[in-house]
């Protein structure tokens, strides 16, 4: 797939999504962001795992699972460091790209979700 065409399609599709959305390379480089991601101040050209806490990424990231399986992956988890319930998605785009986004669903979460992971 032509990288520029993938980026163009990403921007057309995800521009107005209300939460940050990233287009990632297979090597986890941030290639493009939607408007919310740009407004949030997220950079392009860096590894996605360089944003935020690396322990959190190691614990919750499902990018490799999505890329290796070729199927979308969802992970709903309580991120203790941020005090939120996060509904994350990793969507493979062909073999070389991945769309990643998530939503803070804390206000909709059931109380039992506010426990430590693995407890």
Short mmCIF file of C-alpha atoms in Angstrom, two decimals, residues 10-96:
data_model
loop_
_atom_site.label_atom_id
_atom_site.label_comp_id
_atom_site.label_asym_id
_atom_site.label_seq_id
_atom_site.Cartn_x
_atom_site.Cartn_y
_atom_site.Cartn_z
CA UNK A 10 -6.76 7.90 7.40
CA UNK A 11 -7.23 11.67 7.57
CA UNK A 12 -10.46 11.55 5.56
CA UNK A 13 -11.88 8.79 7.74
CA UNK A 14 -10.74 9.79 11.24
CA UNK A 15 -10.39 13.61 11.12
CA UNK A 16 -13.47 14.38 13.20
CA UNK A 17 -13.36 11.49 15.67
CA UNK A 18 -13.60 13.19 19.09
CA UNK A 19 -10.70 11.31 20.72
CA UNK A 20 -7.09 11.11 19.53
CA UNK A 21 -6.50 8.52 16.79
CA UNK A 22 -3.06 7.49 15.53
CA UNK A 23 -1.95 5.89 12.28
CA UNK A 24 1.09 3.77 13.11
CA UNK A 25 3.67 1.98 11.03
CA UNK A 26 4.40 -1.67 11.67
CA UNK A 27 7.40 -0.45 13.69
CA UNK A 28 5.10 1.69 15.89
CA UNK A 29 6.09 5.07 14.41
CA UNK A 30 3.28 7.63 14.54
CA UNK A 31 2.68 8.54 10.89
CA UNK A 32 -0.46 10.67 11.24
CA UNK A 33 -2.96 11.94 13.79
CA UNK A 34 -6.55 13.05 13.62
CA UNK A 35 -7.51 16.61 14.68
CA UNK A 36 -8.05 15.61 18.33
CA UNK A 37 -4.59 14.05 18.49
CA UNK A 38 -3.05 17.17 16.98
CA UNK A 39 -4.96 19.43 19.40
CA UNK A 40 -3.83 17.25 22.29
CA UNK A 41 -0.25 18.01 21.21
CA UNK A 42 0.74 14.51 20.19
CA UNK A 43 3.79 14.42 17.89
CA UNK A 44 4.31 12.47 14.68
CA UNK A 45 7.56 10.76 13.77
CA UNK A 46 8.06 9.17 17.20
CA UNK A 47 7.31 5.71 18.56
CA UNK A 48 3.85 5.54 20.12
CA UNK A 49 5.28 3.92 23.24
CA UNK A 50 7.38 7.05 23.84
CA UNK A 51 4.16 8.85 24.81
CA UNK A 52 3.32 8.40 28.45
CA UNK A 53 4.36 5.69 30.85
CA UNK A 54 6.32 2.81 29.31
CA UNK A 55 5.12 0.34 31.97
CA UNK A 56 1.53 1.16 31.00
CA UNK A 57 2.30 0.51 27.34
CA UNK A 58 3.94 -2.81 28.13
CA UNK A 59 0.96 -3.86 30.21
CA UNK A 60 -1.94 -2.75 27.98
CA UNK A 61 -0.72 -2.38 24.37
CA UNK A 62 -2.19 -4.88 21.89
CA UNK A 63 -0.53 -3.58 18.71
CA UNK A 64 1.59 -6.70 18.19
CA UNK A 65 -1.43 -8.95 18.69
CA UNK A 66 -3.42 -7.02 16.07
CA UNK A 67 -0.56 -6.93 13.56
CA UNK A 68 0.32 -10.60 13.98
CA UNK A 69 -3.28 -11.82 13.77
CA UNK A 70 -4.43 -9.37 11.10
CA UNK A 71 -7.56 -8.80 13.20
CA UNK A 72 -8.84 -5.89 15.25
CA UNK A 73 -8.18 -6.13 18.98
CA UNK A 74 -10.07 -4.44 21.81
CA UNK A 75 -8.85 -4.07 25.38
CA UNK A 76 -10.98 -2.53 28.12
CA UNK A 77 -8.89 -1.92 31.21
CA UNK A 78 -8.54 0.22 34.29
CA UNK A 79 -5.41 2.33 33.99
CA UNK A 80 -4.54 2.97 37.59
CA UNK A 81 -1.89 5.60 36.80
CA UNK A 82 -4.53 7.79 35.16
CA UNK A 83 -7.54 6.67 37.19
CA UNK A 84 -9.59 5.88 34.09
CA UNK A 85 -11.31 2.97 32.43
CA UNK A 86 -9.91 2.89 28.90
CA UNK A 87 -11.58 1.21 25.94
CA UNK A 88 -8.72 0.72 23.49
CA UNK A 89 -8.73 -0.49 19.89
CA UNK A 90 -5.96 -1.61 17.53
CA UNK A 91 -7.03 -2.02 13.89
CA UNK A 92 -4.58 -3.46 11.35
CA UNK A 93 -4.57 -1.79 7.93
CA UNK A 94 -3.00 -4.27 5.56
CA UNK A 95 0.27 -5.74 6.78
CA UNK A 96 2.20 -2.51 7.33
#
